[in-house]
Tab-separated table of C-alpha atoms and ligand atoms in Angstrom:
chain	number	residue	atom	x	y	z
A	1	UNK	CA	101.717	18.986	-12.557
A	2	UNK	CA	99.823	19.006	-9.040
A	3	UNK	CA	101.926	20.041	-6.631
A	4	UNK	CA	101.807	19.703	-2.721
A	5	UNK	CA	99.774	22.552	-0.559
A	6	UNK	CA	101.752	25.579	0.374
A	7	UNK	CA	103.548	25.252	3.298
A	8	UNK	CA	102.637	21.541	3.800
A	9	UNK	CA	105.500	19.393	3.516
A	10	UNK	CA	106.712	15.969	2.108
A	11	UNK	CA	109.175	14.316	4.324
A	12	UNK	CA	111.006	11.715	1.764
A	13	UNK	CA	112.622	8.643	2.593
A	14	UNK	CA	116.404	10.392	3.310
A	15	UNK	CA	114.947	12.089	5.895
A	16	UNK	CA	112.381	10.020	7.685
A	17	UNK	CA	114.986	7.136	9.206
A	18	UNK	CA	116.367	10.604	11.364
A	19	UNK	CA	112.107	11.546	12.040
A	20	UNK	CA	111.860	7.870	13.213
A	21	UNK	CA	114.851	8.136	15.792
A	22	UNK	CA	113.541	11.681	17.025
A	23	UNK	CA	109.945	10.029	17.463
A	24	UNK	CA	111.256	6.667	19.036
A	25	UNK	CA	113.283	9.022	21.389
A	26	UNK	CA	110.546	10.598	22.351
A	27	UNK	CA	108.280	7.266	22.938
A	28	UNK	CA	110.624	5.653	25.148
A	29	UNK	CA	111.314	8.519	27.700
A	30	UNK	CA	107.844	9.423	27.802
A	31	UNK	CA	107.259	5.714	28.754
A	32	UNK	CA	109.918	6.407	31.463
A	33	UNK	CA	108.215	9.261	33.370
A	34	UNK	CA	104.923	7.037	33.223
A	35	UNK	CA	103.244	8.912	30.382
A	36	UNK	CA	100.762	6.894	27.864
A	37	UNK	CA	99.564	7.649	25.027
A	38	UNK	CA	96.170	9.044	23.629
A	39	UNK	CA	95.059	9.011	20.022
A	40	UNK	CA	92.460	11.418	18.572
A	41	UNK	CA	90.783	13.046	14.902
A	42	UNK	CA	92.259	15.566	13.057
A	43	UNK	CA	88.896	16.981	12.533
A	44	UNK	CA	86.545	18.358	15.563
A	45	UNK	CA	83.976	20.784	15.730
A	46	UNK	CA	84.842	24.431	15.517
A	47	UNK	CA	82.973	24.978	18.562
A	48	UNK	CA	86.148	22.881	20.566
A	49	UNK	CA	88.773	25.229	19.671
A	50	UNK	CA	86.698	28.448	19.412
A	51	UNK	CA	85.637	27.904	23.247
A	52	UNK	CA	89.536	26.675	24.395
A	53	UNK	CA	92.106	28.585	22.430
A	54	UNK	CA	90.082	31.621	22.789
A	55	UNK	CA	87.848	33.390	20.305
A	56	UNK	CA	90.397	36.537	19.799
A	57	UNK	CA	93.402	34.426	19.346
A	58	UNK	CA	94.901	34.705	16.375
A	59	UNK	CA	94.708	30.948	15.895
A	60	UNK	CA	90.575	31.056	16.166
A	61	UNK	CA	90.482	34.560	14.071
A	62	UNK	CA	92.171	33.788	11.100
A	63	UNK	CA	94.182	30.604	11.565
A	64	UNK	CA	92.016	27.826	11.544
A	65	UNK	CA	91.439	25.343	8.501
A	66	UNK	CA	87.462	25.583	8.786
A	67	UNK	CA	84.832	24.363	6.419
A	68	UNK	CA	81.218	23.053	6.485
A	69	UNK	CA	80.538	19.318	5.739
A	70	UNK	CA	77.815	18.236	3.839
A	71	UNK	CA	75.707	18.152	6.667
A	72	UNK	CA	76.393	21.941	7.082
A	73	UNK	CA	78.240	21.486	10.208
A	74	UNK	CA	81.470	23.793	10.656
A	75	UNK	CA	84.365	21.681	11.275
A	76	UNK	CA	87.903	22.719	11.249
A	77	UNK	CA	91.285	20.680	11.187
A	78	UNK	CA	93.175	20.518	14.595
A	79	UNK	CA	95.091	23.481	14.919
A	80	UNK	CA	96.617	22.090	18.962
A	81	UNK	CA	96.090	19.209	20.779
A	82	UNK	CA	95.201	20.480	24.341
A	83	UNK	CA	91.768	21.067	23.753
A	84	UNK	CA	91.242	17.598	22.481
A	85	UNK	CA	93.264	15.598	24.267
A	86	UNK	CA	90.269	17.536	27.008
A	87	UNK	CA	87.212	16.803	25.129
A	88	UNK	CA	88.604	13.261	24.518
A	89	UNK	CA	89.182	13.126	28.276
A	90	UNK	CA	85.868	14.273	29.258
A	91	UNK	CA	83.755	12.241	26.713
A	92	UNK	CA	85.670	9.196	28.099
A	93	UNK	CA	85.853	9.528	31.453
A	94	UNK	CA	89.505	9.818	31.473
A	95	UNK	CA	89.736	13.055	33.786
A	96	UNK	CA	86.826	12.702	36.652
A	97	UNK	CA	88.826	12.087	40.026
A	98	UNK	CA	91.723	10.557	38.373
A	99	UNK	CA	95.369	11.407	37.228
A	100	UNK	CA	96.355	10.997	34.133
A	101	UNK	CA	99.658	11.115	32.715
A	102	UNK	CA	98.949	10.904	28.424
A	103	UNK	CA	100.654	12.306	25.230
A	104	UNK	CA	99.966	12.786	21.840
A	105	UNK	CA	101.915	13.063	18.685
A	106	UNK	CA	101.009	14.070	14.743
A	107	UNK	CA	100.222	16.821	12.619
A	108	UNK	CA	98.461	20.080	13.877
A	109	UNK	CA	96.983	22.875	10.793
A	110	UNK	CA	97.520	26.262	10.724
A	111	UNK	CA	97.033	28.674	8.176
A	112	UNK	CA	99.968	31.140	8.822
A	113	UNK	CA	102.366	32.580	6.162
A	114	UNK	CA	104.846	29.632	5.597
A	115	UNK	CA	108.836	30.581	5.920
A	116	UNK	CA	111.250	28.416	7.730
A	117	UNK	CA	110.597	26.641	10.855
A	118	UNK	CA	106.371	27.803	10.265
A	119	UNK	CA	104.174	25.753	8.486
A	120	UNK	CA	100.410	25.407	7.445
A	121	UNK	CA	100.735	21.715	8.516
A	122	UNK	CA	103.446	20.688	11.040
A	123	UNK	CA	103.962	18.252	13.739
A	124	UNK	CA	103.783	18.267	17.200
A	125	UNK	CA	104.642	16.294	20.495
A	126	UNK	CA	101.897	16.933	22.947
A	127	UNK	CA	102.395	16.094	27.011
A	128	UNK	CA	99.650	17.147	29.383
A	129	UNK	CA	99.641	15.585	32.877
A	130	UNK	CA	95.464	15.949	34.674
A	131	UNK	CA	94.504	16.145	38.044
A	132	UNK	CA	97.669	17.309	40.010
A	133	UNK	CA	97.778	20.783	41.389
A	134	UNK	CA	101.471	20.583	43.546
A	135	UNK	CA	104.005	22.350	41.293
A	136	UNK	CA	106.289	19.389	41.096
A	137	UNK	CA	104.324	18.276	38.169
A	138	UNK	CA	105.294	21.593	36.557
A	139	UNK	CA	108.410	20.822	37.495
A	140	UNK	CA	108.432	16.471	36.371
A	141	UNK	CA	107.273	18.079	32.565
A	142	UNK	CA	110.111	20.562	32.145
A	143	UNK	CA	112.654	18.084	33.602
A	144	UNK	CA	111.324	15.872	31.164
A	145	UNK	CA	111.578	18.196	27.963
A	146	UNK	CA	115.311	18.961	29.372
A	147	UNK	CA	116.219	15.099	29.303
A	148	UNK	CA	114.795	14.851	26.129
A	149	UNK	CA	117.137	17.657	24.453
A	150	UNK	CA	120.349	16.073	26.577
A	151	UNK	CA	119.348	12.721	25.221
A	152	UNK	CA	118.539	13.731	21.718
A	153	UNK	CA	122.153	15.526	21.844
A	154	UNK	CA	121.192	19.303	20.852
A	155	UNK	CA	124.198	21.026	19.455
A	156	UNK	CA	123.203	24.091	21.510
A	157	UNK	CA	121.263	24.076	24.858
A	158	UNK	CA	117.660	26.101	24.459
A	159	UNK	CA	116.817	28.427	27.015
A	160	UNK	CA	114.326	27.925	29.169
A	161	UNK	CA	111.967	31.178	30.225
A	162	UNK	CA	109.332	31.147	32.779
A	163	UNK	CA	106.433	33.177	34.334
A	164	UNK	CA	103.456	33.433	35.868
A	165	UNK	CA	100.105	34.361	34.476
A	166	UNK	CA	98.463	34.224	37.861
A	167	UNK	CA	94.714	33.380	38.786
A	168	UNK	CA	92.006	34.647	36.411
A	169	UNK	CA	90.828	37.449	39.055
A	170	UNK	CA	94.817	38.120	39.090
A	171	UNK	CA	95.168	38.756	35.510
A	172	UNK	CA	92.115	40.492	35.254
A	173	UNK	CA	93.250	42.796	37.384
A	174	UNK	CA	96.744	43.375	36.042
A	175	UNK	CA	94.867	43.388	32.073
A	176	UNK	CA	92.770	46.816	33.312
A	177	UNK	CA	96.358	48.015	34.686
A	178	UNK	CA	97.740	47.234	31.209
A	179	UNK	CA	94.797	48.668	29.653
A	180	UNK	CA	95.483	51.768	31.339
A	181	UNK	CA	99.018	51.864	30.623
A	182	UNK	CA	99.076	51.371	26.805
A	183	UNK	CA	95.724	53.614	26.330
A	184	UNK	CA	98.012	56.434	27.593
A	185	UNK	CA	100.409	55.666	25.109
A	186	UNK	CA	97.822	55.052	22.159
A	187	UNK	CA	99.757	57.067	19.473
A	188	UNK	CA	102.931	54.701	19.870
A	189	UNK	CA	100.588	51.630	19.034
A	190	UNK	CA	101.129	49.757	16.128
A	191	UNK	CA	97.902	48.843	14.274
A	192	UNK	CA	97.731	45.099	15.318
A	193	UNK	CA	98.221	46.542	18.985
A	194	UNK	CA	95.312	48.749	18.767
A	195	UNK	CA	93.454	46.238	17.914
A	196	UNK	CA	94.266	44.243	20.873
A	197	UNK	CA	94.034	46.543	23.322
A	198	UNK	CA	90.335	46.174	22.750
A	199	UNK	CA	90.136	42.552	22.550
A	200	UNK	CA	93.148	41.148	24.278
A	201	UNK	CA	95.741	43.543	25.915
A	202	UNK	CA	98.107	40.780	27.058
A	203	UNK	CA	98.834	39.587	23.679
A	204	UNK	CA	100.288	43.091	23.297
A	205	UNK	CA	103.035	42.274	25.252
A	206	UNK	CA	103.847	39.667	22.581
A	207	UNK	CA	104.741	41.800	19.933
A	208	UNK	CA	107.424	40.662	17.679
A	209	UNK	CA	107.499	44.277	16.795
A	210	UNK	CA	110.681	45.908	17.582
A	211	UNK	CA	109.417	49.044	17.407
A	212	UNK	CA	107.114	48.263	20.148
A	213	UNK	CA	109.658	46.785	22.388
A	214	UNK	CA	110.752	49.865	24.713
A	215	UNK	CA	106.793	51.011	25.470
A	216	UNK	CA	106.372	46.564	26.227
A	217	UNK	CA	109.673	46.736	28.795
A	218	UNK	CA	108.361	49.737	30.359
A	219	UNK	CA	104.771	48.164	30.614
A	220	UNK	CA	103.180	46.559	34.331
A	221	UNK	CA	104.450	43.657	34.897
A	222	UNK	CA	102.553	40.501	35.235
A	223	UNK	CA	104.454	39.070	38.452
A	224	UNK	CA	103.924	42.098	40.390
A	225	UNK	CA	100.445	41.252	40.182
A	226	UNK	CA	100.157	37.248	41.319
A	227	UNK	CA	97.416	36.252	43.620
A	228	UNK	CA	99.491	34.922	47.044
A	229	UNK	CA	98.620	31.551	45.679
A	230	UNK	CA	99.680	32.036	42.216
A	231	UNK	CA	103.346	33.304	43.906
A	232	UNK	CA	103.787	30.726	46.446
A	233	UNK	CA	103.411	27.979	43.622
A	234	UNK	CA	105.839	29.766	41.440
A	235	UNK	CA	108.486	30.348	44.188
A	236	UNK	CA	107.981	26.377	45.141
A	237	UNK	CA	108.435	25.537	40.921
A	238	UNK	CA	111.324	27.537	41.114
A	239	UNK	CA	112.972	26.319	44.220
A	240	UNK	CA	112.113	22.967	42.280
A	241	UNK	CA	113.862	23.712	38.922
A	242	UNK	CA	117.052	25.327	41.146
A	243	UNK	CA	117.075	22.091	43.291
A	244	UNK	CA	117.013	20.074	39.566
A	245	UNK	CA	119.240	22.367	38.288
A	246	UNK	CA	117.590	23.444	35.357
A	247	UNK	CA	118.709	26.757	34.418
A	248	UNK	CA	115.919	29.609	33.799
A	249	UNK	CA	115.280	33.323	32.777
A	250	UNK	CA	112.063	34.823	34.231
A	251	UNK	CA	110.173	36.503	30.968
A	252	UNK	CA	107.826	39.257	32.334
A	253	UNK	CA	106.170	39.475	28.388
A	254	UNK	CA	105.988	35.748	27.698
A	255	UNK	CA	101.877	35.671	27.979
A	256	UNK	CA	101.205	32.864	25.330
A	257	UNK	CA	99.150	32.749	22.582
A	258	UNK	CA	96.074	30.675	23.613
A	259	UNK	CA	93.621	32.009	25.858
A	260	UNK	CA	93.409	28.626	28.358
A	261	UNK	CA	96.480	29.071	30.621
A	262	UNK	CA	96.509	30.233	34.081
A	263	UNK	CA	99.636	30.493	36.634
A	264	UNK	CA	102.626	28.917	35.300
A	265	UNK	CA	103.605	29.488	31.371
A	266	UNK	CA	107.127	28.414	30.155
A	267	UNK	CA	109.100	28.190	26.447
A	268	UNK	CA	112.517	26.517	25.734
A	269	UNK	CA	113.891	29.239	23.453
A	270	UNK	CA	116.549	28.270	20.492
A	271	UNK	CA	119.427	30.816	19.590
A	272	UNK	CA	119.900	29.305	16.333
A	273	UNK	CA	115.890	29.652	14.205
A	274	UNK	CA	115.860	33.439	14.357
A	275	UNK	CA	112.255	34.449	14.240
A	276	UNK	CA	110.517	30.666	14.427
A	277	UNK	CA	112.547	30.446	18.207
A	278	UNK	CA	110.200	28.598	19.995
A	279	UNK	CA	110.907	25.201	19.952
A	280	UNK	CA	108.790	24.439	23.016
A	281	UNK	CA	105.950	25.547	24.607
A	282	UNK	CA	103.141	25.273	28.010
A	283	UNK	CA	101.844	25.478	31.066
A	284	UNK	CA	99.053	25.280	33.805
A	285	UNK	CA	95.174	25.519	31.982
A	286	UNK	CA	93.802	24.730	35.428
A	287	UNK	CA	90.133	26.246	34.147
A	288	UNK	CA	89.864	24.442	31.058
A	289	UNK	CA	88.310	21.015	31.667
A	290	UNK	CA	85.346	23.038	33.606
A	291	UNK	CA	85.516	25.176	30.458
A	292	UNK	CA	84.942	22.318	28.405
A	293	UNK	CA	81.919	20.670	30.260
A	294	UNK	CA	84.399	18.392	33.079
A	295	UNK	CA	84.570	18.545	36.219
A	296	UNK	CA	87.027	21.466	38.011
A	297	UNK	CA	90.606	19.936	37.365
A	298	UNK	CA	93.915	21.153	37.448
A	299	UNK	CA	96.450	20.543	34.634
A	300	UNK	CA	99.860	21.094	33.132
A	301	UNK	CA	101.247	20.244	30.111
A	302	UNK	CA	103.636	21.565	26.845
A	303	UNK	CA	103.383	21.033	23.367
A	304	UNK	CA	106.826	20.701	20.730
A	305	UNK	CA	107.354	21.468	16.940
A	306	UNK	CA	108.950	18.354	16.178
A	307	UNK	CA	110.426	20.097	12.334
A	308	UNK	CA	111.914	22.899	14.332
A	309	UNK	CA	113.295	20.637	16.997
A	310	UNK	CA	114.838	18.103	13.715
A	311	UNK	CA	116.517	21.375	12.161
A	312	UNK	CA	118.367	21.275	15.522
A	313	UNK	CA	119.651	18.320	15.113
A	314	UNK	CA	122.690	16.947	12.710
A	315	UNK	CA	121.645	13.909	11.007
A	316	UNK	CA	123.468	10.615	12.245
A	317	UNK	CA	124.110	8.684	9.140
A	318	UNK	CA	122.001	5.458	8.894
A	319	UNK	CA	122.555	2.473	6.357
A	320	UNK	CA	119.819	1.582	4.599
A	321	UNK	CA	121.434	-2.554	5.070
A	322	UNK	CA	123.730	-4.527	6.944
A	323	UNK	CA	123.729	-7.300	3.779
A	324	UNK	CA	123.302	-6.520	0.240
A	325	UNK	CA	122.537	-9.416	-1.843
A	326	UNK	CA	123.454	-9.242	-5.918
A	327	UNK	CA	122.991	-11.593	-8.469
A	328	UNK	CA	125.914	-12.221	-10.852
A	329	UNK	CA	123.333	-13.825	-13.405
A	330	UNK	CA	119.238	-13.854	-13.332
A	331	UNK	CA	119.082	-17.807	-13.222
A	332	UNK	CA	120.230	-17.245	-9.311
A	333	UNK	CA	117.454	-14.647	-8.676
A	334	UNK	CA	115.050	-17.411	-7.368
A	335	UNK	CA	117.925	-18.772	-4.748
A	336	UNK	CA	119.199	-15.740	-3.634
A	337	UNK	CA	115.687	-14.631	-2.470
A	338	UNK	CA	115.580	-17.890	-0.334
A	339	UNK	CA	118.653	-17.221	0.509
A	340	UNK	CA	117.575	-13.602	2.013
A	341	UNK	CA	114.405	-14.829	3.821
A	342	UNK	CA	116.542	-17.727	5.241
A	343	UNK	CA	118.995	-14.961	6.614
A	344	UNK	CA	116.143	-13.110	7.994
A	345	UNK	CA	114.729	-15.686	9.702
A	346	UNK	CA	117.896	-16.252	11.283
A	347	UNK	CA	119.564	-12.977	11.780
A	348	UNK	CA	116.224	-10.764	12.682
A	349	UNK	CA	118.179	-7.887	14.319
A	350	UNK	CA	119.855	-7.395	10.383
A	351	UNK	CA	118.595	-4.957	7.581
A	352	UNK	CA	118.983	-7.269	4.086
A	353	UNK	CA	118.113	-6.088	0.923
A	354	UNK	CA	117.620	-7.584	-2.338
A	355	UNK	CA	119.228	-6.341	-5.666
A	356	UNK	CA	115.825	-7.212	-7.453
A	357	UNK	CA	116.829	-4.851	-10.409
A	358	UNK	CA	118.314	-7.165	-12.771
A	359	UNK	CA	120.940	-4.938	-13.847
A	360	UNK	CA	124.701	-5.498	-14.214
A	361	UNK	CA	127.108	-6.490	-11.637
A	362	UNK	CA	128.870	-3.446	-11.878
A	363	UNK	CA	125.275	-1.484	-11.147
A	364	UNK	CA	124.726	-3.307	-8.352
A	365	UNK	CA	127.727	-3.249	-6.690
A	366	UNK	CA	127.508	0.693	-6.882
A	367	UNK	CA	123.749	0.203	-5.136
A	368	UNK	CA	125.550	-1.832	-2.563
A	369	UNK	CA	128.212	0.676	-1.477
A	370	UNK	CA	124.964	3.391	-1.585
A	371	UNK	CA	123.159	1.310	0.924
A	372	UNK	CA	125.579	1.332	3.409
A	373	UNK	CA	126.183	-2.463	3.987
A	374	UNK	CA	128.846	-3.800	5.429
A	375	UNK	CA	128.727	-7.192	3.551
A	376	UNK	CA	128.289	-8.139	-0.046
A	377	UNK	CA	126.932	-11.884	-1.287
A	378	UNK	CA	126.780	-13.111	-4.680
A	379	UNK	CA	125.917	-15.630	-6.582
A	380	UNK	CA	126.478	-16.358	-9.657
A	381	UNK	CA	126.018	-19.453	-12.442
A	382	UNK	CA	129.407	-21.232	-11.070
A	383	UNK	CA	128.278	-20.953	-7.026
A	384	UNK	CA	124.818	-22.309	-7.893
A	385	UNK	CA	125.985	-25.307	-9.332
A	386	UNK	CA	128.322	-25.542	-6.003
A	387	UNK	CA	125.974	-24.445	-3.675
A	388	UNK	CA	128.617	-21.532	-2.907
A	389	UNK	CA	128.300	-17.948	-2.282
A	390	UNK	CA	130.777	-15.049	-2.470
A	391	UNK	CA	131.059	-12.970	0.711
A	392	UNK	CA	132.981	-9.648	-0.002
A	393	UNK	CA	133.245	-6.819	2.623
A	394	UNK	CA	132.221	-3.664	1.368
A	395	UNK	CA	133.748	-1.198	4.478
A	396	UNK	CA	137.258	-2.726	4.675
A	397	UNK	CA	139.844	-3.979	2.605
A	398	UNK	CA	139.912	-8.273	3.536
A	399	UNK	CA	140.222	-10.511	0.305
A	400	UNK	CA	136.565	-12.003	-0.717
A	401	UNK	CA	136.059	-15.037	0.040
A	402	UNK	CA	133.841	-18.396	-0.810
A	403	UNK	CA	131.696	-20.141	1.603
A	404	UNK	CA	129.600	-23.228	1.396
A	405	UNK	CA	125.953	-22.039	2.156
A	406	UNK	CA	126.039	-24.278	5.325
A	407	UNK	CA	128.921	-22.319	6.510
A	408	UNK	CA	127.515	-18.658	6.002
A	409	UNK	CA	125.650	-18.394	9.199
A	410	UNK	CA	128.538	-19.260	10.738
A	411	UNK	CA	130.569	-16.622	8.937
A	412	UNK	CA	127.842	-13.843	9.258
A	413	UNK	CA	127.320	-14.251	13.165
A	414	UNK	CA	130.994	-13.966	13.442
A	415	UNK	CA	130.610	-10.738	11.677
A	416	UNK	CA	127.628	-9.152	13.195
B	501	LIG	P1	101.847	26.560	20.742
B	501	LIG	O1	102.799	27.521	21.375
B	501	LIG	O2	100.798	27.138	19.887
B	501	LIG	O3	101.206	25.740	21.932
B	501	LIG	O4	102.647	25.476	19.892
B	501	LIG	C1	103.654	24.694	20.489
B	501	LIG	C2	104.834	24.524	19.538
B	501	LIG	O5	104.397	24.025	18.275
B	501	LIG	C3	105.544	25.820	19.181
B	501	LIG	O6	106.451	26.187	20.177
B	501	LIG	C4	106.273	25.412	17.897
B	501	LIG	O7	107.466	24.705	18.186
B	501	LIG	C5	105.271	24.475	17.258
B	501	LIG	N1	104.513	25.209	16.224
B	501	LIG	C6	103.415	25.981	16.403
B	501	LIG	N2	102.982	26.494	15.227
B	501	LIG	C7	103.836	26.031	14.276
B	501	LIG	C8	103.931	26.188	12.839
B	501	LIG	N3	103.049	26.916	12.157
B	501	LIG	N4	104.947	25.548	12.192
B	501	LIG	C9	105.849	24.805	12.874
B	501	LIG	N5	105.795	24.614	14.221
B	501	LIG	C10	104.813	25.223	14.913
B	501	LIG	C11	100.255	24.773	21.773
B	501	LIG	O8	99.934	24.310	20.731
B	501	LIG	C12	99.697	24.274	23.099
B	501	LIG	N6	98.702	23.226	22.800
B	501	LIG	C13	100.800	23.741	23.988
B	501	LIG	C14	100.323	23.159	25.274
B	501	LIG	C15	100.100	21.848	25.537
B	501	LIG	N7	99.981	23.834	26.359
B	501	LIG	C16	99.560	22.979	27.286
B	501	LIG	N8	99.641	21.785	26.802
């Protein structure tokens, strides 16, 4: 039997009714902060992500889904959305003197070794606000992500850490400090740390390594190093955030993965995933749309793991229906499907469903209860002749009763 690609997942029917109200959630706050939304490939040029995310990431090293297509040209599948949702802006003319407000939701690829809450295919909700350099849009994105968690009712509140990466002549000042540092303390590297102290010292700091934790804590840190600009927008975000009140912890290591972000860098932290914490994730990339070919422009945005934020959350418990038709014999089968579009014409706000199996009574009574409806209808050889139906309720005990069919609406809309 063919079976589905490691660490790329189904999501089956009992779970996608809880993905919908996560996703519609999501939709209908973002609509509320004046955010609209963008839509772009899956597939883009290698090129995109190798000049964004950063060359020595360990996304672009050994991450990426990447292949030639049969014109020889090396393509790989999306592994983020920032660096598209730029090139889309660019080619379109979305980001030249303008704000924009946009977001961006689907799957994202990466080929990392699959365990819960990490995935070689998994989804994400993208936000990324363009042209607006004042912190308060810093601020407007991580009020937003905190509204979303109250409304979305998270069992546990996330924690929210911040910092500072600072201008690029900043950080390149504090990365030949760091070099320093940890080239001093070479024999207490681990071997992935070695490594990047050649090719990217900050990602040091993001060990998950616990043996490397007390040489990190002891390390430079990255705020004592801000460029006056880079510090006056981070006290302003924070007086922001304090004003909002939206808790914080300031995270000297949290440098980020992906090589675009400058200044402010944030991640809303849950207790509950154990290594997979992040739940998620941003900042300012005010160099990027240069980077890419645009014109200078400052941005600010976050991206989410929508499967780590569902694992979160407990699972109302939708009905499939509201009405559950069943068909005491199959000469009815014909009427009772009139009989459900008629009801869906008139009741459009109900779910109705059809017992099209053709099975007994007692099998489809045990498919209504399943369903979740709330009412029962049958028909059966005697009720056609009479033009009657049998309305039972399925939640509560009440004695079934017989209505004409031009008295069911009635009945139902008394109901619902
Ligand atoms: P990221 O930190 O690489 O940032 O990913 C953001 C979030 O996506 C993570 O916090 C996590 O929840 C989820 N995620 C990442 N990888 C996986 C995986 N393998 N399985 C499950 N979930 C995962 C970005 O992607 C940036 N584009 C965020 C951003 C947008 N920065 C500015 N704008």
């Amino acid at each position: 039997m063919i079976q589905a690609i490691r660490g790329m997942n189904d999501l089956l029917p009992n779970v996608t009714a809880h993905w919908q109200h996560v996703e519609n959630t999501i939709r209908n706050l973002l609509a509320r902060y004046g955010y609209q939304e963008i839509r772009f490939p899956i597939l883009e040029k290698t090129e995109l992500f190798k000049r964004s995310v950063g060359e020595v990431t360990d996304i672009v090293e050994k991450e990426m889904y990447t292949f030639l297509d049969r014109n020889n040209d090396s393509l790989s599948l999306r592994p983020e959305g920032t660096a598209v949702c730029v090139r889309a802006g660019i080619e379109h003319g979305l980001l030249y003197n303008q704000l924009q407000r946009l977001w961006y939701m689907g799957p994202m690829f990466r080929y990392e070794r699959p365990q819960q809450g990490r995935y070689r295919q998994f989804h994400q909700l993208g936000v990324e606000a363009f042209g607006m350099a004042n912190p308060a849009i810093d601020a407007e994105l991580i009020c937003l992500s905190a509204r979303l968690w109250q409304e979305l009712g998270l069992r546990n509140p996330l924690q929210l850490q911040l910092n500072s990466l600072g201008s690029q002549a900043a950080r390149a000042n504090y990365r030949a400090a760091l070099v320093q540092y940890f080239s001093a303390h070479q024999a207490q590297l681990d071997e992935d740390s070695k490594r990047r102290l050649l090719t990217n010292p900050l990602r040091i700091l993001d060990s998950k390594n616990p043996a490397m934790s007390e040489l990190n804590a002891a390390a430079p840190k990255l705020l004592d190093y801000l460029d006056p600009e880079s510090e006056t927008h981070f006290t302003q975000l924070r007086h922001m955030l304090e004003s909002a009140k939206i808790d914080y912890v300031l995270n000297p290591c949290l440098v980020r993965g992906l090589d675009y972000y400058n200044g402010t860098v944030f991640e809303w932290v849950s207790s509950e995933l154990g290594a997979q914490a992040t739940i998620c994730a941003g900042g300012r990339y005010d160099g990027l749309v240069e980077q890419l070919g645009g014109k200078p422009t400052p941005a600010f945005g976050f991206a989410l793991g929508l499967e780590r934020l569902i694992s979160l959350l407990s699972a109302p418990a939708t009905a499939q229906a509201d009405i559950y038709l069943l068909a005491a014999d199959t000469s009815v089968q014909t009427t009772l499907l009139l009989l459900a579009e008629q009801l869906r014409q008139s009741f459009p706000q109900l779910n109705i469903l059809l017992d099209c199996s053709g099975a007994s009574l007692k099998s489809q009574f045990k498919r209504a209860d399943q369903s979740g409806a709330k009412i029962a209808l049958i028909i059966g050889e005697q009720e056609l002749k009479q033009q009657q139906i049998v309305l039972k309720h399925l939640r509560q005990e009440c004695p079934q009763q017989i209505v004409s069919q031009a008295e069911l609406e009635v009945c139902l809309k008394r109901i619902f």
